[in-house]
mmCIF file of C-alpha atoms in Angstrom:
data_model
loop_
_atom_site.group_PDB
_atom_site.id
_atom_site.type_symbol
_atom_site.label_atom_id
_atom_site.label_comp_id
_atom_site.label_asym_id
_atom_site.label_seq_id
_atom_site.Cartn_x
_atom_site.Cartn_y
_atom_site.Cartn_z
ATOM 1 C CA MET A 1 -12.547 21.133 34.179
ATOM 2 C CA SER A 2 -9.285 21.662 35.999
ATOM 3 C CA HIS A 3 -8.985 24.362 38.597
ATOM 4 C CA ILE A 4 -6.087 26.754 38.938
ATOM 5 C CA VAL A 5 -4.494 26.508 42.387
ATOM 6 C CA PRO A 6 -2.956 29.791 43.618
ATOM 7 C CA LEU A 7 0.754 29.645 44.167
ATOM 8 C CA THR A 8 2.430 30.076 47.522
ATOM 9 C CA ARG A 9 4.942 32.920 47.954
ATOM 10 C CA ALA A 10 7.794 30.450 47.579
ATOM 11 C CA ARG A 11 6.353 28.928 44.435
ATOM 12 C CA ALA A 12 5.716 32.349 43.036
ATOM 13 C CA ALA A 13 9.327 33.349 43.590
ATOM 14 C CA LEU A 14 10.606 30.167 41.932
ATOM 15 C CA LEU A 15 8.229 30.653 39.067
ATOM 16 C CA ALA A 16 9.383 34.204 38.658
ATOM 17 C CA ALA A 17 13.047 33.008 38.533
ATOM 18 C CA ALA A 18 12.200 30.435 35.902
ATOM 19 C CA ALA A 19 10.314 32.971 33.865
ATOM 20 C CA LEU A 20 13.321 35.254 33.967
ATOM 21 C CA ALA A 21 15.495 32.458 32.623
ATOM 22 C CA VAL A 22 13.010 31.847 29.856
ATOM 23 C CA PHE A 23 12.880 35.537 29.082
ATOM 24 C CA LEU A 24 16.629 35.812 28.825
ATOM 25 C CA LEU A 25 16.685 32.889 26.542
ATOM 26 C CA PHE A 26 14.095 34.509 24.250
ATOM 27 C CA ALA A 27 16.098 37.788 24.335
ATOM 28 C CA ALA A 28 19.183 35.928 23.049
ATOM 29 C CA LEU A 29 17.113 34.508 20.206
ATOM 30 C CA ALA A 30 15.208 37.692 19.384
ATOM 31 C CA GLY A 31 17.686 38.637 16.671
ATOM 32 C CA ASP A 32 16.607 35.702 14.590
ATOM 33 C CA ASP A 33 13.786 37.137 12.430
ATOM 34 C CA ALA A 34 12.768 33.645 11.327
ATOM 35 C CA TYR A 35 12.089 32.837 14.987
ATOM 36 C CA ALA A 36 10.007 35.898 15.787
ATOM 37 C CA PHE A 37 7.911 36.226 12.658
ATOM 38 C CA GLY A 38 6.504 33.945 10.020
ATOM 39 C CA PHE A 39 2.728 34.137 9.600
ATOM 40 C CA PRO A 40 2.053 36.413 6.597
ATOM 41 C CA LYS A 41 -1.606 37.109 5.907
ATOM 42 C CA ASP A 42 -3.364 39.208 3.199
ATOM 43 C CA PHE A 43 -5.091 42.347 4.336
ATOM 44 C CA ASP A 44 -7.360 43.512 1.583
ATOM 45 C CA GLY A 45 -10.877 44.774 1.064
ATOM 46 C CA SER A 46 -12.827 47.968 0.570
ATOM 47 C CA GLY A 47 -14.317 50.841 2.532
ATOM 48 C CA SER A 48 -16.305 54.030 2.385
ATOM 49 C CA GLY A 49 -16.852 57.150 4.387
ATOM 50 C CA ASN A 50 -16.749 60.917 4.373
ATOM 51 C CA SER A 51 -13.920 63.425 4.422
ATOM 52 C CA VAL A 52 -13.805 67.031 5.507
ATOM 53 C CA ILE A 53 -11.258 69.825 5.232
ATOM 54 C CA THR A 54 -10.667 70.986 8.798
ATOM 55 C CA ASN A 55 -8.806 74.259 7.945
ATOM 56 C CA ALA A 56 -10.966 75.601 5.108
ATOM 57 C CA ASP A 57 -9.647 79.189 5.281
ATOM 58 C CA GLU A 58 -5.997 78.182 5.288
ATOM 59 C CA CYS A 59 -6.610 75.582 2.576
ATOM 60 C CA ASP A 60 -8.186 78.267 0.288
ATOM 61 C CA SER A 61 -5.451 80.807 0.890
ATOM 62 C CA THR A 62 -2.254 78.693 1.024
ATOM 63 C CA GLY A 63 -3.198 75.342 -0.514
ATOM 64 C CA ARG A 64 -2.013 73.600 2.745
ATOM 65 C CA CYS A 65 -5.106 71.512 3.452
ATOM 66 C CA LYS A 66 -5.732 69.323 6.463
ATOM 67 C CA ILE A 67 -8.071 66.470 5.766
ATOM 68 C CA GLU A 68 -9.972 64.052 8.049
ATOM 69 C CA LEU A 69 -11.533 60.966 6.630
ATOM 70 C CA VAL A 70 -13.807 58.739 8.805
ATOM 71 C CA GLY A 71 -15.450 55.614 7.529
ATOM 72 C CA GLU A 72 -15.867 51.847 7.592
ATOM 73 C CA PHE A 73 -13.820 48.993 6.126
ATOM 74 C CA ASP A 74 -14.382 45.348 5.359
ATOM 75 C CA ALA A 75 -11.294 43.183 5.278
ATOM 76 C CA GLY A 76 -13.072 39.769 5.068
ATOM 77 C CA GLU A 77 -11.661 37.300 7.536
ATOM 78 C CA MET A 78 -9.366 39.919 8.969
ATOM 79 C CA GLY A 79 -12.374 41.830 10.290
ATOM 80 C CA VAL A 80 -14.580 44.768 9.713
ATOM 81 C CA GLY A 81 -14.466 48.100 11.605
ATOM 82 C CA MET A 82 -13.843 51.821 11.508
ATOM 83 C CA LEU A 83 -11.093 53.666 9.814
ATOM 84 C CA GLN A 84 -9.834 57.198 10.520
ATOM 85 C CA PHE A 85 -7.289 59.009 8.388
ATOM 86 C CA ARG A 86 -5.822 62.450 9.160
ATOM 87 C CA PHE A 87 -3.289 63.965 6.846
ATOM 88 C CA THR A 88 -2.051 67.265 5.366
ATOM 89 C CA GLU A 89 -1.410 67.938 1.610
ATOM 90 C CA ASP A 90 -0.238 70.774 -0.560
ATOM 91 C CA TRP A 91 -2.895 71.669 -3.130
ATOM 92 C CA ALA A 92 -1.275 75.160 -4.078
ATOM 93 C CA ASP A 93 -0.176 74.073 -7.510
ATOM 94 C CA VAL A 94 -2.914 71.573 -8.313
ATOM 95 C CA SER A 95 -5.160 72.204 -11.271
ATOM 96 C CA GLY A 96 -7.519 70.103 -13.372
ATOM 97 C CA GLU A 97 -4.797 69.422 -15.889
ATOM 98 C CA ARG A 98 -3.701 65.746 -16.284
ATOM 99 C CA GLY A 99 -0.707 64.937 -14.184
ATOM 100 C CA SER A 100 -1.216 67.847 -11.750
ATOM 101 C CA CYS A 101 -1.371 66.200 -8.324
ATOM 102 C CA SER A 102 -0.994 67.153 -4.710
ATOM 103 C CA VAL A 103 1.884 66.075 -2.495
ATOM 104 C CA PRO A 104 1.954 65.233 1.182
ATOM 105 C CA VAL A 105 3.517 67.823 3.514
ATOM 106 C CA GLU A 106 4.513 67.770 7.174
ATOM 107 C CA GLY A 107 1.543 67.984 9.436
ATOM 108 C CA SER A 108 -1.103 65.645 10.854
ATOM 109 C CA ASN A 109 -0.378 62.126 9.567
ATOM 110 C CA SER A 110 -2.429 59.407 11.279
ATOM 111 C CA PHE A 111 -3.976 56.371 9.682
ATOM 112 C CA THR A 112 -5.844 53.930 11.966
ATOM 113 C CA TRP A 113 -8.128 50.880 11.584
ATOM 114 C CA GLU A 114 -10.031 49.407 14.531
ATOM 115 C CA THR A 115 -12.509 46.530 14.836
ATOM 116 C CA PRO A 116 -15.405 46.649 17.332
ATOM 117 C CA ASP A 117 -13.394 44.246 19.554
ATOM 118 C CA GLY A 118 -10.558 46.788 19.802
ATOM 119 C CA ASP A 119 -8.140 45.043 17.399
ATOM 120 C CA GLY A 120 -6.375 47.790 15.489
ATOM 121 C CA LEU A 121 -3.496 49.009 13.279
ATOM 122 C CA VAL A 122 -1.726 52.362 13.443
ATOM 123 C CA MET A 123 0.118 53.345 10.314
ATOM 124 C CA VAL A 124 2.221 56.180 8.828
ATOM 125 C CA GLN A 125 2.305 57.335 5.250
ATOM 126 C CA THR A 126 5.438 56.622 3.265
ATOM 127 C CA LEU A 127 4.161 57.943 -0.005
ATOM 128 C CA GLY A 128 0.920 59.447 -1.278
ATOM 129 C CA PHE A 129 -0.666 61.768 -3.757
ATOM 130 C CA ALA A 130 -4.126 62.966 -4.958
ATOM 131 C CA CYS A 131 -5.068 64.097 -8.461
ATOM 132 C CA PRO A 132 -8.231 66.048 -9.474
ATOM 133 C CA SER A 133 -10.341 65.017 -12.427
ATOM 134 C CA ASP A 134 -10.332 67.372 -15.481
ATOM 135 C CA ASN A 135 -13.779 68.712 -14.518
ATOM 136 C CA GLY A 136 -12.782 69.149 -10.840
ATOM 137 C CA GLU A 137 -15.700 67.028 -9.575
ATOM 138 C CA PHE A 138 -13.691 64.323 -7.886
ATOM 139 C CA TRP A 139 -10.234 63.424 -6.663
ATOM 140 C CA GLN A 140 -8.389 60.133 -7.193
ATOM 141 C CA TRP A 141 -5.783 59.364 -4.521
ATOM 142 C CA LYS A 142 -3.309 56.700 -3.505
ATOM 143 C CA ARG A 143 -1.356 56.086 -0.277
ATOM 144 C CA TRP A 144 1.374 53.644 0.830
ATOM 145 C CA LEU A 145 1.159 53.027 4.609
ATOM 146 C CA ARG A 146 3.584 51.352 6.919
ATOM 147 C CA ILE A 147 2.337 49.743 10.134
ATOM 148 C CA VAL A 148 3.970 51.124 13.242
ATOM 149 C CA GLU A 149 1.731 49.535 15.955
ATOM 150 C CA GLY A 150 -0.860 46.822 16.373
ATOM 151 C CA THR A 151 -3.260 46.180 19.229
ATOM 152 C CA GLY A 152 -5.416 43.148 20.121
ATOM 153 C CA LYS A 153 -5.040 40.346 17.664
ATOM 154 C CA PHE A 154 -2.737 42.602 15.603
ATOM 155 C CA ASP A 155 -0.242 42.975 18.505
ATOM 156 C CA GLY A 156 3.282 42.826 17.105
ATOM 157 C CA VAL A 157 2.144 42.774 13.460
ATOM 158 C CA GLN A 158 4.405 44.222 10.781
ATOM 159 C CA GLY A 159 3.691 45.108 7.194
ATOM 160 C CA THR A 160 2.420 47.620 4.606
ATOM 161 C CA VAL A 161 -0.987 48.615 3.183
ATOM 162 C CA PHE A 162 -1.615 50.224 -0.206
ATOM 163 C CA VAL A 163 -4.823 52.278 -0.426
ATOM 164 C CA SER A 164 -6.579 53.729 -3.474
ATOM 165 C CA GLY A 165 -9.512 56.063 -3.161
ATOM 166 C CA ARG A 166 -11.939 58.467 -4.855
ATOM 167 C CA ARG A 167 -13.447 61.615 -3.274
ATOM 168 C CA VAL A 168 -16.426 63.446 -4.601
ATOM 169 C CA VAL A 169 -15.668 67.122 -4.086
ATOM 170 C CA ALA A 170 -19.232 68.356 -3.589
ATOM 171 C CA THR A 171 -20.113 65.872 -0.847
ATOM 172 C CA GLY A 172 -16.881 64.624 0.552
ATOM 173 C CA GLU A 173 -18.018 61.049 -0.021
ATOM 174 C CA GLU A 174 -15.132 58.636 -0.211
ATOM 175 C CA THR A 175 -14.766 55.148 -1.542
ATOM 176 C CA LEU A 176 -11.608 53.135 -1.263
ATOM 177 C CA THR A 177 -9.924 49.776 -1.790
ATOM 178 C CA PHE A 178 -6.892 48.473 -0.124
ATOM 179 C CA ASP A 179 -4.487 45.551 -0.101
ATOM 180 C CA GLY A 180 -1.419 44.625 1.900
ATOM 181 C CA SER A 181 0.506 41.954 3.675
ATOM 182 C CA LEU A 182 0.604 41.607 7.442
ATOM 183 C CA THR A 183 3.307 39.467 9.155
ATOM 184 C CA PHE A 184 2.167 38.161 12.510
ATOM 185 C CA PRO A 185 4.492 37.099 15.382
ATOM 186 C CA ARG A 186 4.863 33.359 15.706
ATOM 187 C CA GLU A 187 2.653 32.037 18.493
ATOM 188 C CA GLU A 188 4.305 28.571 18.559
ATOM 189 C CA ARG A 189 7.596 27.210 17.394
ATOM 190 C CA ASP A 190 9.459 24.151 18.489
ATOM 191 C CA GLY A 191 7.597 23.909 21.872
ATOM 192 C CA CYS A 192 7.595 27.673 22.482
ATOM 193 C CA PHE A 193 4.482 29.735 23.268
ATOM 194 C CA ARG A 194 3.915 33.534 23.594
ATOM 195 C CA ALA A 195 3.054 33.827 27.351
ATOM 196 C CA TYR A 196 2.095 36.561 29.822
ATOM 197 C CA PHE A 197 2.308 36.796 33.581
ATOM 198 C CA ILE A 198 -1.025 37.761 35.257
ATOM 199 C CA GLY A 199 -0.566 37.785 39.007
ATOM 200 C CA ASP A 200 1.101 34.499 39.918
ATOM 201 C CA ILE A 201 0.048 32.435 36.951
ATOM 202 C CA ILE A 202 1.150 32.258 33.310
ATOM 203 C CA VAL A 203 -1.468 32.928 30.607
ATOM 204 C CA ILE A 204 -1.153 31.636 27.081
ATOM 205 C CA PRO A 205 -3.942 32.967 24.845
ATOM 206 C CA PRO A 206 -5.088 30.698 21.968
ATOM 207 C CA ARG A 207 -3.892 31.963 18.574
ATOM 208 C CA ASP A 208 -7.218 33.414 17.664
ATOM 209 C CA MET A 209 -7.514 35.487 20.822
ATOM 210 C CA PRO A 210 -5.875 38.775 21.770
ATOM 211 C CA PRO A 211 -3.289 38.959 24.636
ATOM 212 C CA PRO A 212 -4.656 39.693 28.136
ATOM 213 C CA GLY A 213 -4.779 43.254 29.291
ATOM 214 C CA GLN A 214 -1.958 44.769 31.344
ATOM 215 C CA PRO A 215 0.308 41.734 31.931
ATOM 216 C CA SER A 216 3.116 42.184 34.383
ATOM 217 C CA LEU A 217 5.607 40.400 32.038
ATOM 218 C CA LYS A 218 5.607 39.162 28.394
ATOM 219 C CA LEU A 219 7.778 36.260 27.442
ATOM 220 C CA TRP A 220 8.243 33.226 25.255
ATOM 221 C CA LEU A 221 7.696 30.000 27.261
ATOM 222 C CA CYS A 222 9.761 27.051 25.958
ATOM 223 C CA ALA A 223 9.691 23.605 27.472
ATOM 224 C CA ASP A 224 9.346 19.931 26.707
ATOM 225 C CA ASP A 225 5.749 18.508 26.958
ATOM 226 C CA VAL A 226 4.167 21.859 27.739
ATOM 227 C CA ARG A 227 0.550 21.219 28.825
ATOM 228 C CA LEU A 228 -2.194 23.766 28.301
ATOM 229 C CA GLN A 229 -5.098 23.707 30.710
ATOM 230 C CA GLY A 230 -8.352 25.598 30.421
ATOM 231 C CA PRO A 231 -10.007 27.484 29.004
ATOM 232 C CA ASN A 232 -10.284 30.021 31.733
ATOM 233 C CA PRO A 233 -14.046 30.427 32.226
ATOM 234 C CA ARG A 234 -13.699 34.134 32.922
ATOM 235 C CA GLU A 235 -11.931 35.143 29.795
ATOM 236 C CA GLY A 236 -11.423 32.150 27.589
ATOM 237 C CA TYR A 237 -7.707 32.083 27.998
ATOM 238 C CA GLU A 238 -5.753 28.858 28.305
ATOM 239 C CA ILE A 239 -3.705 28.530 31.499
ATOM 240 C CA PHE A 240 -0.279 26.781 32.020
ATOM 241 C CA ASN A 241 0.931 26.413 35.576
ATOM 242 C CA PRO A 242 4.366 24.678 35.490
ATOM 243 C CA LEU A 243 4.558 24.198 39.265
ATOM 244 C CA ASP A 244 1.179 22.549 39.683
ATOM 245 C CA PRO A 245 1.107 19.301 37.601
ATOM 246 C CA THR A 246 -2.320 18.369 38.812
ATOM 247 C CA GLY A 247 -3.794 21.738 37.565
#
């Protein structure tokens, strides 16, 4: 296996200058959506958990109810993990009559998914409501969520998720299903790779791995005959060192 040779100060300076040129080139192209994105994937599955009303007294007196839902989800090849929803709804005018449903109000509004590896999605609600059954024993609810942040393998992801659920009033038991479409940043296009500066080397993670932690610079690396060396035995990342042709 090839070894990575540390760069000298002069080489590091030259490499930084080259990286800056590449970075400016990428910035000029960033307005082209077709360049930056193009890997849509389905995000669908099911989950379960328990919900609680965290402001019981206020909820009873005003109908403004703050709800926390914690549970698990299974999204197939996209991963399994934990989900945590926090939101506020107005139940003041809700009854068991058909068509009488709650509406979201300003307040806590946080919807997160996270896998054991730390890959996650943070979303906000664009529309949602909950309707009680005629006998008041359970609620049916629906939410439309827009992704505002992704971490780990979801870094840079855009998209929406539609969630439907059912809550048993007596126990707070929740079951839910969800589906959506996630659009992932392109990792490679016409000889370009998503790259990261770590110290004085450039790190290019394989597509199925998350980016390295705390890089000093993120950039697109574009070049003819780019050679990837590795994997790095410490973290599994592939390494490209343009100033050391021998690796």
